[in-house]
Each structure stands twice: as structure tokens, then as C-alpha cells.
PDB file of C-alpha atoms in Angstrom:
ATOM      1  CA  MET A 293      70.772  84.407 142.742  1.00 89.00           C
ATOM      2  CA  ARG A 294      71.781  83.204 146.207  1.00 91.00           C
ATOM      3  CA  ILE A 295      70.864  79.782 147.532  1.00 93.00           C
ATOM      4  CA  ARG A 296      70.113  79.772 151.224  1.00 94.00           C
ATOM      5  CA  ARG A 297      69.096  76.113 151.632  1.00 95.00           C
ATOM      6  CA  ILE A 298      68.715  73.005 149.651  1.00 95.00           C
ATOM      7  CA  ARG A 299      67.153  69.810 150.820  1.00 96.00           C
ATOM      8  CA  VAL A 300      66.881  66.475 148.916  1.00 95.00           C
ATOM      9  CA  ARG A 301      65.006  63.319 149.812  1.00 95.00           C
ATOM     10  CA  ASP A 302      64.919  60.012 148.076  1.00 94.00           C
ATOM     11  CA  TYR A 303      67.155  61.463 145.348  1.00 93.00           C
ATOM     12  CA  ALA A 304      69.530  59.129 143.595  1.00 88.00           C
ATOM     13  CA  GLY A 305      71.470  57.485 146.516  1.00 83.00           C
ATOM     14  CA  ILE A 306      70.476  60.011 149.120  1.00 89.00           C
ATOM     15  CA  GLU A 307      67.610  59.171 151.532  1.00 90.00           C
ATOM     16  CA  GLU A 308      67.603  62.663 152.928  1.00 91.00           C
ATOM     17  CA  ALA A 309      70.118  65.529 153.219  1.00 90.00           C
ATOM     18  CA  GLU A 310      69.931  69.240 153.813  1.00 93.00           C
ATOM     19  CA  VAL A 311      72.576  71.964 153.401  1.00 92.00           C
ATOM     20  CA  VAL A 312      72.089  75.550 154.773  1.00 93.00           C
ATOM     21  CA  PHE A 313      74.333  78.149 153.137  1.00 91.00           C
ATOM     22  CA  PRO A 314      75.441  81.286 155.013  1.00 90.00           C
ATOM     23  CA  ASP A 315      75.045  84.687 153.368  1.00 85.00           C
ATOM     24  CA  THR A 316      78.745  85.164 153.228  1.00 85.00           C
ATOM     25  CA  GLY A 317      81.824  82.918 152.858  1.00 84.00           C
ATOM     26  CA  VAL A 318      82.358  79.618 151.087  1.00 83.00           C
ATOM     27  CA  THR A 319      80.589  76.398 151.968  1.00 82.00           C
ATOM     28  CA  ILE A 320      82.540  73.160 151.578  1.00 81.00           C
ATOM     29  CA  ILE A 321      80.574  69.955 151.519  1.00 79.00           C
ATOM     30  CA  GLU A 322      82.730  66.991 152.528  1.00 78.00           C
ATOM     31  CA  GLY A 323      82.070  63.343 152.211  1.00 72.00           C
ATOM     32  CA  VAL A 324      83.387  59.981 150.943  1.00 69.00           C
ATOM     33  CA  ASN A 325      83.028  59.115 147.273  1.00 70.00           C
ATOM     34  CA  GLU A 326      79.451  58.279 146.069  1.00 66.00           C
ATOM     35  CA  ALA A 327      78.013  60.004 149.227  1.00 65.00           C
ATOM     36  CA  GLY A 328      75.851  62.244 147.089  1.00 71.00           C
ATOM     37  CA  LYS A 329      77.794  65.546 146.979  1.00 78.00           C
ATOM     38  CA  THR A 330      77.462  65.878 143.216  1.00 83.00           C
ATOM     39  CA  SER A 331      73.708  64.948 143.542  1.00 86.00           C
ATOM     40  CA  LEU A 332      73.106  68.191 145.469  1.00 86.00           C
ATOM     41  CA  VAL A 333      74.252  70.160 142.412  1.00 86.00           C
ATOM     42  CA  THR A 334      72.233  68.158 139.946  1.00 89.00           C
ATOM     43  CA  ALA A 335      69.223  68.426 142.270  1.00 93.00           C
ATOM     44  CA  LEU A 336      69.392  72.220 141.940  1.00 92.00           C
ATOM     45  CA  ASP A 337      69.468  71.907 138.127  1.00 91.00           C
ATOM     46  CA  ALA A 338      66.598  69.464 138.262  1.00 94.00           C
ATOM     47  CA  ILE A 339      64.228  71.508 140.282  1.00 96.00           C
ATOM     48  CA  LEU A 340      64.828  74.656 138.195  1.00 94.00           C
ATOM     49  CA  GLU A 341      64.652  72.922 134.846  1.00 93.00           C
ATOM     50  CA  TYR A 342      62.266  69.940 134.901  1.00 94.00           C
ATOM     51  CA  PRO A 343      58.514  70.063 135.650  1.00 95.00           C
ATOM     52  CA  ASP A 344      57.183  67.299 137.980  1.00 95.00           C
ATOM     53  CA  SER A 345      55.691  65.590 134.978  1.00 94.00           C
ATOM     54  CA  SER A 346      58.980  65.335 133.112  1.00 93.00           C
ATOM     55  CA  GLY A 347      59.951  62.067 131.520  1.00 89.00           C
ATOM     56  CA  SER A 348      63.583  63.133 131.110  1.00 92.00           C
ATOM     57  CA  LYS A 349      66.270  60.431 131.401  1.00 93.00           C
ATOM     58  CA  LYS A 350      68.030  62.630 133.914  1.00 92.00           C
ATOM     59  CA  ILE A 351      64.978  62.540 136.232  1.00 93.00           C
ATOM     60  CA  ALA A 352      64.604  58.800 135.689  1.00 92.00           C
ATOM     61  CA  ALA A 353      68.297  58.386 136.668  1.00 92.00           C
ATOM     62  CA  VAL A 354      67.755  59.841 140.175  1.00 92.00           C
ATOM     63  CA  VAL A 355      64.792  57.651 141.107  1.00 92.00           C
ATOM     64  CA  PRO A 356      65.976  55.347 143.975  1.00 89.00           C
ATOM     65  CA  VAL A 357      66.469  51.766 142.851  1.00 87.00           C
ATOM     66  CA  GLY A 358      64.171  49.184 144.422  1.00 86.00           C
ATOM     67  CA  ARG A 359      62.008  51.782 146.276  1.00 88.00           C
ATOM     68  CA  ASP A 360      58.527  52.933 145.296  1.00 88.00           C
ATOM     69  CA  VAL A 361      59.188  56.631 145.989  1.00 92.00           C
ATOM     70  CA  GLY A 362      59.595  59.790 144.015  1.00 93.00           C
ATOM     71  CA  PRO A 363      62.741  61.988 144.280  1.00 94.00           C
ATOM     72  CA  GLU A 364      62.190  65.306 146.026  1.00 96.00           C
ATOM     73  CA  VAL A 365      64.111  68.586 146.037  1.00 96.00           C
ATOM     74  CA  GLU A 366      63.365  71.771 148.033  1.00 97.00           C
ATOM     75  CA  VAL A 367      65.348  75.029 147.717  1.00 97.00           C
ATOM     76  CA  GLU A 368      65.159  78.315 149.522  1.00 97.00           C
ATOM     77  CA  LEU A 369      66.702  81.127 147.494  1.00 95.00           C
ATOM     78  CA  VAL A 370      66.893  84.823 146.832  1.00 95.00           C
ATOM     79  CA  THR A 371      67.032  86.118 143.307  1.00 94.00           C
ATOM     80  CA  GLY A 372      66.622  89.802 142.474  1.00 93.00           C
ATOM     81  CA  ASP A 373      63.867  91.221 144.719  1.00 95.00           C
ATOM     82  CA  TYR A 374      62.342  87.717 145.234  1.00 97.00           C
ATOM     83  CA  GLU A 375      62.676  85.509 148.173  1.00 97.00           C
ATOM     84  CA  LEU A 376      61.075  82.117 147.762  1.00 97.00           C
ATOM     85  CA  THR A 377      60.831  78.509 148.788  1.00 98.00           C
ATOM     86  CA  TYR A 378      60.388  75.964 145.997  1.00 98.00           C
ATOM     87  CA  HIS A 379      59.524  72.248 146.456  1.00 98.00           C
ATOM     88  CA  LYS A 380      59.193  69.546 143.715  1.00 97.00           C
ATOM     89  CA  ARG A 381      58.650  65.790 143.646  1.00 96.00           C
ATOM     90  CA  TRP A 382      58.785  63.743 140.469  1.00 95.00           C
ATOM     91  CA  LYS A 383      57.323  60.381 139.538  1.00 91.00           C
ATOM     92  CA  LYS A 384      55.566  58.860 142.599  1.00 91.00           C
ATOM     93  CA  GLY A 385      53.201  61.478 144.171  1.00 93.00           C
ATOM     94  CA  LYS A 386      54.488  64.256 141.923  1.00 94.00           C
ATOM     95  CA  GLU A 387      53.893  67.780 143.150  1.00 96.00           C
ATOM     96  CA  THR A 388      55.260  71.285 142.789  1.00 97.00           C
ATOM     97  CA  VAL A 389      54.777  73.941 145.447  1.00 97.00           C
ATOM     98  CA  LEU A 390      56.043  77.552 145.323  1.00 97.00           C
ATOM     99  CA  GLU A 391      55.884  80.071 148.215  1.00 98.00           C
ATOM    100  CA  VAL A 392      57.096  83.631 147.458  1.00 97.00           C
ATOM    101  CA  THR A 393      57.582  85.674 150.561  1.00 96.00           C
ATOM    102  CA  ARG A 394      59.051  88.837 149.038  1.00 94.00           C
ATOM    103  CA  PRO A 395      58.382  91.352 147.520  1.00 94.00           C
ATOM    104  CA  VAL A 396      54.766  90.278 147.275  1.00 95.00           C
ATOM    105  CA  PRO A 397      53.513  87.031 148.908  1.00 96.00           C
ATOM    106  CA  GLU A 398      52.476  84.361 146.434  1.00 96.00           C
ATOM    107  CA  GLN A 399      51.518  80.693 146.657  1.00 97.00           C
ATOM    108  CA  LEU A 400      51.285  78.514 143.603  1.00 97.00           C
ATOM    109  CA  VAL A 401      51.224  74.794 142.874  1.00 97.00           C
ATOM    110  CA  GLY A 402      51.613  72.461 139.929  1.00 96.00           C
ATOM    111  CA  ARG A 403      52.508  73.778 136.526  1.00 96.00           C
ATOM    112  CA  ASP A 404      51.629  77.299 137.601  1.00 97.00           C
ATOM    113  CA  ALA A 405      54.447  77.168 140.237  1.00 96.00           C
ATOM    114  CA  HIS A 406      56.937  75.856 137.700  1.00 96.00           C
ATOM    115  CA  ASP A 407      56.127  78.559 135.108  1.00 96.00           C
ATOM    116  CA  ARG A 408      56.216  81.297 137.778  1.00 97.00           C
ATOM    117  CA  VAL A 409      59.713  80.207 138.866  1.00 96.00           C
ATOM    118  CA  GLU A 410      60.863  80.205 135.229  1.00 95.00           C
ATOM    119  CA  ALA A 411      59.488  83.738 134.823  1.00 96.00           C
ATOM    120  CA  ILE A 412      61.180  84.938 137.978  1.00 96.00           C
ATOM    121  CA  LEU A 413      64.499  83.525 136.874  1.00 94.00           C
ATOM    122  CA  LYS A 414      64.194  84.947 133.412  1.00 93.00           C
ATOM    123  CA  GLU A 415      63.426  88.325 134.972  1.00 93.00           C
ATOM    124  CA  THR A 416      66.258  88.282 137.580  1.00 92.00           C
ATOM    125  CA  LEU A 417      68.933  85.877 136.482  1.00 88.00           C
ATOM    126  CA  ASP A 418      71.259  85.715 133.502  1.00 83.00           C
ATOM    127  CA  MET A 419      71.171  82.023 132.829  1.00 79.00           C
ATOM    128  CA  GLY A 420      74.014  82.210 130.277  1.00 75.00           C
ATOM    129  CA  LEU A 421      76.247  83.769 132.875  1.00 76.00           C
ATOM    130  CA  TRP A 422      75.042  81.384 135.563  1.00 77.00           C
ATOM    131  CA  LYS A 423      75.997  78.304 133.529  1.00 75.00           C
ATOM    132  CA  ALA A 424      79.280  79.886 132.275  1.00 68.00           C
ATOM    133  CA  LEU A 425      80.405  80.391 135.867  1.00 70.00           C
ATOM    134  CA  ARG A 426      79.687  76.815 136.833  1.00 69.00           C
ATOM    135  CA  LEU A 427      82.457  74.254 137.107  1.00 63.00           C
ATOM    136  CA  ASP A 428      81.146  70.634 137.352  1.00 59.00           C
ATOM    137  CA  GLN A 429      83.123  67.762 138.629  1.00 56.00           C
ATOM    138  CA  GLY A 430      84.624  65.749 135.803  1.00 52.00           C
ATOM    139  CA  ALA A 431      84.197  68.545 133.298  1.00 53.00           C
ATOM    140  CA  ALA A 432      87.088  69.490 131.115  1.00 52.00           C
ATOM    141  CA  LEU A 433      88.940  72.662 132.144  1.00 48.00           C
ATOM    142  CA  GLY A 434      88.931  75.028 129.230  1.00 51.00           C
ATOM    143  CA  GLN A 435      88.665  78.706 128.313  1.00 49.00           C
ATOM    144  CA  ALA A 436      85.512  80.424 129.555  1.00 49.00           C
ATOM    145  CA  ASP A 437      82.591  80.732 127.155  1.00 51.00           C
ATOM    146  CA  PHE A 438      82.993  84.322 126.045  1.00 48.00           C
ATOM    147  CA  GLU A 439      80.160  83.863 123.622  1.00 53.00           C
ATOM    148  CA  VAL A 440      78.064  84.784 126.677  1.00 53.00           C
ATOM    149  CA  PRO A 441      78.109  88.639 126.468  1.00 58.00           C
ATOM    150  CA  SER A 442      77.398  89.191 130.136  1.00 54.00           C
ATOM    151  CA  LEU A 443      80.416  87.087 131.088  1.00 55.00           C
ATOM    152  CA  GLY A 444      82.686  89.514 129.175  1.00 58.00           C
ATOM    153  CA  HIS A 445      80.916  92.403 130.747  1.00 60.00           C
ATOM    154  CA  ALA A 446      81.356  91.063 134.239  1.00 56.00           C
ATOM    155  CA  LEU A 447      85.091  90.474 133.678  1.00 55.00           C
ATOM    156  CA  ASP A 448      85.552  93.852 132.222  1.00 58.00           C
ATOM    157  CA  ALA A 449      83.869  95.407 135.219  1.00 57.00           C
ATOM    158  CA  ALA A 450      85.977  93.309 137.634  1.00 52.00           C
ATOM    159  CA  ILE A 451      89.251  94.508 136.295  1.00 50.00           C
ATOM    160  CA  GLY A 452      88.160  98.129 135.906  1.00 56.00           C
ATOM    161  CA  GLY A 453      87.954  98.014 132.106  1.00 53.00           C
ATOM    162  CA  ASP A 454      85.410  99.478 129.783  1.00 55.00           C
ATOM    163  CA  VAL A 455      82.210  97.437 129.709  1.00 52.00           C
ATOM    164  CA  ALA A 456      81.127  96.616 126.222  1.00 55.00           C
ATOM    165  CA  GLY A 457      77.716  97.724 125.198  1.00 59.00           C
ATOM    166  CA  ASP A 458      75.072  96.901 122.623  1.00 62.00           C
ATOM    167  CA  ASP A 459      77.240  98.166 119.783  1.00 64.00           C
ATOM    168  CA  GLU A 460      80.036  95.697 120.638  1.00 64.00           C
ATOM    169  CA  ASP A 461      77.592  92.842 121.047  1.00 69.00           C
ATOM    170  CA  ALA A 462      76.023  93.713 117.651  1.00 79.00           C
ATOM    171  CA  LEU A 463      79.472  93.772 116.047  1.00 80.00           C
ATOM    172  CA  TRP A 464      80.379  90.371 117.555  1.00 78.00           C
ATOM    173  CA  THR A 465      77.066  88.981 116.222  1.00 84.00           C
ATOM    174  CA  ARG A 466      77.821  90.284 112.763  1.00 86.00           C
ATOM    175  CA  ILE A 467      81.296  88.638 112.974  1.00 86.00           C
ATOM    176  CA  GLU A 468      79.704  85.383 113.975  1.00 86.00           C
ATOM    177  CA  ASP A 469      77.132  85.579 111.235  1.00 87.00           C
ATOM    178  CA  GLU A 470      79.788  86.286 108.619  1.00 88.00           C
ATOM    179  CA  TYR A 471      81.894  83.364 109.871  1.00 87.00           C
ATOM    180  CA  ALA A 472      78.867  81.044 109.823  1.00 88.00           C
ATOM    181  CA  ARG A 473      78.207  82.081 106.207  1.00 88.00           C
ATOM    182  CA  TYR A 474      81.428  80.380 105.096  1.00 87.00           C
ATOM    183  CA  TRP A 475      82.304  77.815 107.785  1.00 86.00           C
ATOM    184  CA  THR A 476      80.443  75.062 109.658  1.00 88.00           C
ATOM    185  CA  ALA A 477      80.403  74.825 113.418  1.00 83.00           C
ATOM    186  CA  THR A 478      83.261  72.275 113.163  1.00 85.00           C
ATOM    187  CA  GLY A 479      85.405  74.569 111.055  1.00 84.00           C
ATOM    188  CA  ARG A 480      84.831  72.954 107.705  1.00 88.00           C
ATOM    189  CA  PRO A 481      84.253  75.215 104.653  1.00 88.00           C
ATOM    190  CA  LYS A 482      80.681  75.483 103.477  1.00 89.00           C
ATOM    191  CA  VAL A 483      79.622  75.115  99.821  1.00 90.00           C
ATOM    192  CA  GLU A 484      79.865  78.814  99.012  1.00 88.00           C
ATOM    193  CA  LEU A 485      83.430  79.022 100.290  1.00 87.00           C
ATOM    194  CA  SER A 486      84.443  75.792  98.506  1.00 89.00           C
ATOM    195  CA  ALA A 487      82.991  77.093  95.285  1.00 90.00           C
ATOM    196  CA  ALA A 488      84.773  80.389  95.684  1.00 89.00           C
ATOM    197  CA  ALA A 489      88.064  78.514  96.398  1.00 89.00           C
ATOM    198  CA  ASP A 490      87.554  76.477  93.239  1.00 91.00           C
ATOM    199  CA  GLU A 491      86.905  79.588  91.166  1.00 92.00           C
ATOM    200  CA  LEU A 492      90.058  81.159  92.716  1.00 91.00           C
ATOM    201  CA  ALA A 493      92.147  78.160  91.726  1.00 92.00           C
ATOM    202  CA  GLU A 494      90.793  78.221  88.146  1.00 93.00           C
ATOM    203  CA  ALA A 495      91.383  81.978  87.901  1.00 93.00           C
ATOM    204  CA  GLN A 496      94.911  81.543  89.234  1.00 93.00           C
ATOM    205  CA  GLU A 497      95.512  78.789  86.690  1.00 93.00           C
ATOM    206  CA  ALA A 498      94.274  81.019  83.879  1.00 93.00           C
ATOM    207  CA  SER A 499      96.483  83.941  85.130  1.00 94.00           C
ATOM    208  CA  ASP A 500      99.542  81.689  85.191  1.00 93.00           C
ATOM    209  CA  ALA A 501      98.748  80.521  81.664  1.00 93.00           C
ATOM    210  CA  ALA A 502      98.358  84.120  80.428  1.00 93.00           C
ATOM    211  CA  ASP A 503     101.650  84.992  82.153  1.00 92.00           C
ATOM    212  CA  ALA A 504     103.460  82.167  80.377  1.00 93.00           C
ATOM    213  CA  HIS A 505     101.903  83.176  77.089  1.00 93.00           C
ATOM    214  CA  LEU A 506     103.000  86.810  77.640  1.00 92.00           C
ATOM    215  CA  ARG A 507     106.537  85.654  78.433  1.00 93.00           C
ATOM    216  CA  ARG A 508     106.594  83.708  75.115  1.00 93.00           C
ATOM    217  CA  LEU A 509     105.410  86.754  73.286  1.00 93.00           C
ATOM    218  CA  ASP A 510     108.090  88.850  74.875  1.00 91.00           C
ATOM    219  CA  ALA A 511     110.727  86.263  73.868  1.00 92.00           C
ATOM    220  CA  ASP A 512     109.366  86.270  70.351  1.00 92.00           C
ATOM    221  CA  ALA A 513     109.569  90.041  70.150  1.00 92.00           C
ATOM    222  CA  GLU A 514     113.183  90.035  71.332  1.00 92.00           C
ATOM    223  CA  GLU A 515     113.918  87.360  68.691  1.00 93.00           C
ATOM    224  CA  ILE A 516     112.349  89.508  66.079  1.00 93.00           C
ATOM    225  CA  ASP A 517     114.396  92.492  67.152  1.00 91.00           C
ATOM    226  CA  ARG A 518     117.534  90.302  67.016  1.00 92.00           C
ATOM    227  CA  LEU A 519     116.689  89.080  63.535  1.00 92.00           C
ATOM    228  CA  LYS A 520     115.942  92.622  62.331  1.00 93.00           C
ATOM    229  CA  ALA A 521     119.425  93.665  63.522  1.00 92.00           C
ATOM    230  CA  GLN A 522     120.968  90.648  61.911  1.00 93.00           C
ATOM    231  CA  ALA A 523     119.203  91.355  58.646  1.00 92.00           C
ATOM    232  CA  VAL A 524     120.591  94.908  58.602  1.00 91.00           C
ATOM    233  CA  VAL A 525     124.153  93.453  59.152  1.00 91.00           C
ATOM    234  CA  LEU A 526     123.576  90.900  56.368  1.00 92.00           C
ATOM    235  CA  GLN A 527     122.282  93.463  54.018  1.00 92.00           C
ATOM    236  CA  GLU A 528     125.331  95.643  54.593  1.00 92.00           C
ATOM    237  CA  THR A 529     127.555  92.575  54.073  1.00 92.00           C
ATOM    238  CA  GLN A 530     125.664  91.819  50.876  1.00 92.00           C
ATOM    239  CA  VAL A 531     126.327  95.331  49.585  1.00 91.00           C
ATOM    240  CA  GLU A 532     129.987  95.082  50.424  1.00 91.00           C
ATOM    241  CA  ALA A 533     130.191  91.613  48.760  1.00 91.00           C
ATOM    242  CA  ALA A 534     128.546  92.951  45.620  1.00 91.00           C
ATOM    243  CA  ARG A 535     131.139  95.721  45.441  1.00 91.00           C
ATOM    244  CA  THR A 536     133.954  93.153  45.890  1.00 91.00           C
ATOM    245  CA  VAL A 537     132.519  91.039  43.093  1.00 90.00           C
ATOM    246  CA  GLU A 538     132.259  94.021  40.782  1.00 90.00           C
ATOM    247  CA  SER A 539     135.843  95.038  41.557  1.00 89.00           C
ATOM    248  CA  MET A 540     137.118  91.611  40.933  1.00 91.00           C
ATOM    249  CA  ALA A 541     135.227  91.437  37.662  1.00 88.00           C
ATOM    250  CA  ASP A 542     136.893  94.634  36.578  1.00 86.00           C
ATOM    251  CA  GLN A 543     140.275  93.163  37.419  1.00 88.00           C
ATOM    252  CA  VAL A 544     139.543  90.029  35.410  1.00 86.00           C
ATOM    253  CA  ASP A 545     138.615  92.131  32.438  1.00 85.00           C
ATOM    254  CA  ALA A 546     141.789  94.155  32.740  1.00 86.00           C
ATOM    255  CA  VAL A 547     143.890  90.985  32.828  1.00 84.00           C
ATOM    256  CA  ALA A 548     142.123  89.635  29.734  1.00 85.00           C
ATOM    257  CA  ARG A 549     142.782  92.799  27.791  1.00 84.00           C
ATOM    258  CA  VAL A 550     146.490  92.708  28.673  1.00 85.00           C
ATOM    259  CA  ARG A 551     146.830  89.130  27.443  1.00 81.00           C
ATOM    260  CA  GLY A 552     144.818  89.789  24.278  1.00 66.00           C
TER     261      GLY A 552
END
């Protein structure tokens, strides 16, 4: 989408202003603070998003204070094969007028005009990419929203890389679905993951207890082997002691016979 012209009237603090954009180059809008530079951007969002009957707080916020008038926005733009002029006024004397000059002339008013513009933008414009490429004054500077597939495609194409296709998008969707199964949007574990973690802790505790019991059994088995070996030694000692007793008894008998 290329914006050729935007005009606002009785919009926020602007009585009337118009900016014409060349087909090439960069346009810089200069002015003192609170002169309405940011209002030109919000005016574009307003005319594309809100019907003239909207009761949105964002529309109410741009109604001039102390004046019985309705804010107006008019844009001339090219999107896809379409070239059109789109005018909208909210609140006082609300109206919507659309004039399409290319590829086929069309003239619509009211809700029909609003719905037709929405259909044209849906046909010709990737709104996710459009919003991802926007940088609004006062917004935090952060990493681009790569959840918008077309943004990744555009960056890949710009650097000469391979452009991801439907298979890659489907894979990313499955990854997101799997993540969402176990984690909330704020990164907290869900019930299923918490229950699995509790089961894991219980299983680990049971495993540790079984290992400790096995170590005790191994120690008992070693003690049994030691006692068996000691029993053999004691048995041999007992046999030797019995022989000694028998020998000494024979000696006692021999001494007794000599004395007698």
C-alpha cells in the first residue's frame, strides 16, 4: 500500500492539514511539539479501522474540545491494483465516501464504503506485516514480531536467503501449539505440566529410596559373605582347639599313670 495524500480536518488539535507524499523518497513532517504530527498517523489508522458510527474511545479522543464538529479524514492511496480516495467523518454529520478509480470505477457511501475498503485491504495488504513494520512514537524499541510469517519471508528475501514456505509455517504453528499446551502466555506452567512435574518429583523420590534400599541390601550381602568367611576360620580354629584339648588330656593321663 502506498499513501499518496492524507488530509485531516477538525481532528484532535488540528483544524485542517494536508500532506501529499511523492511516489519515491522519504517524507519528513516537521513541526513543534503538539502540532499534530502524530495525529496524522492515528488518522490513517482511524479511517481504515473505525466506521463512521463507531463509539470507540479512540474516536471520542480526537473530537475537538469545545467545538460542535466531527473529525474528518481523507486519504488517497494505491494498494494492489486499486487506486482510491476514501473520506470519513465521525460523530457530527457522520459520513463515509469511497471513490475507486482503478482498476474498475466504483462509488460507495456509508457502511458499504467501509466494508468495501476492508475487503480491498484484505485482498491486497498483509495487515500483520503492515503493523509489524510500523514504529510509533513513544513505543518501546524491541525485537521485530517474527510471529508474523510474512515478516520473516520479507527479511529472508531481502538478504537473499531461502524464503520459508507453508511447511515451515506449519511446523512453527505446531511448535507454538505444543508450547501452549504446557505454558501460559506469560511463561507460567499449566496444570498438565505442573502435575507432570509433581509426578516426576515423586518418581525421583521413590527411585532414590529404592537405590538406598539396594545399597543396604548390598551392604548386608557383603556382611553375610564376611561372616561366612569368619565362620569357616572359627570352625577351623575349633577343630584345632579340640585336637589340642585331646592331646593335653592324653598328657594328663600319662602323668597320672607315672605317679600311680
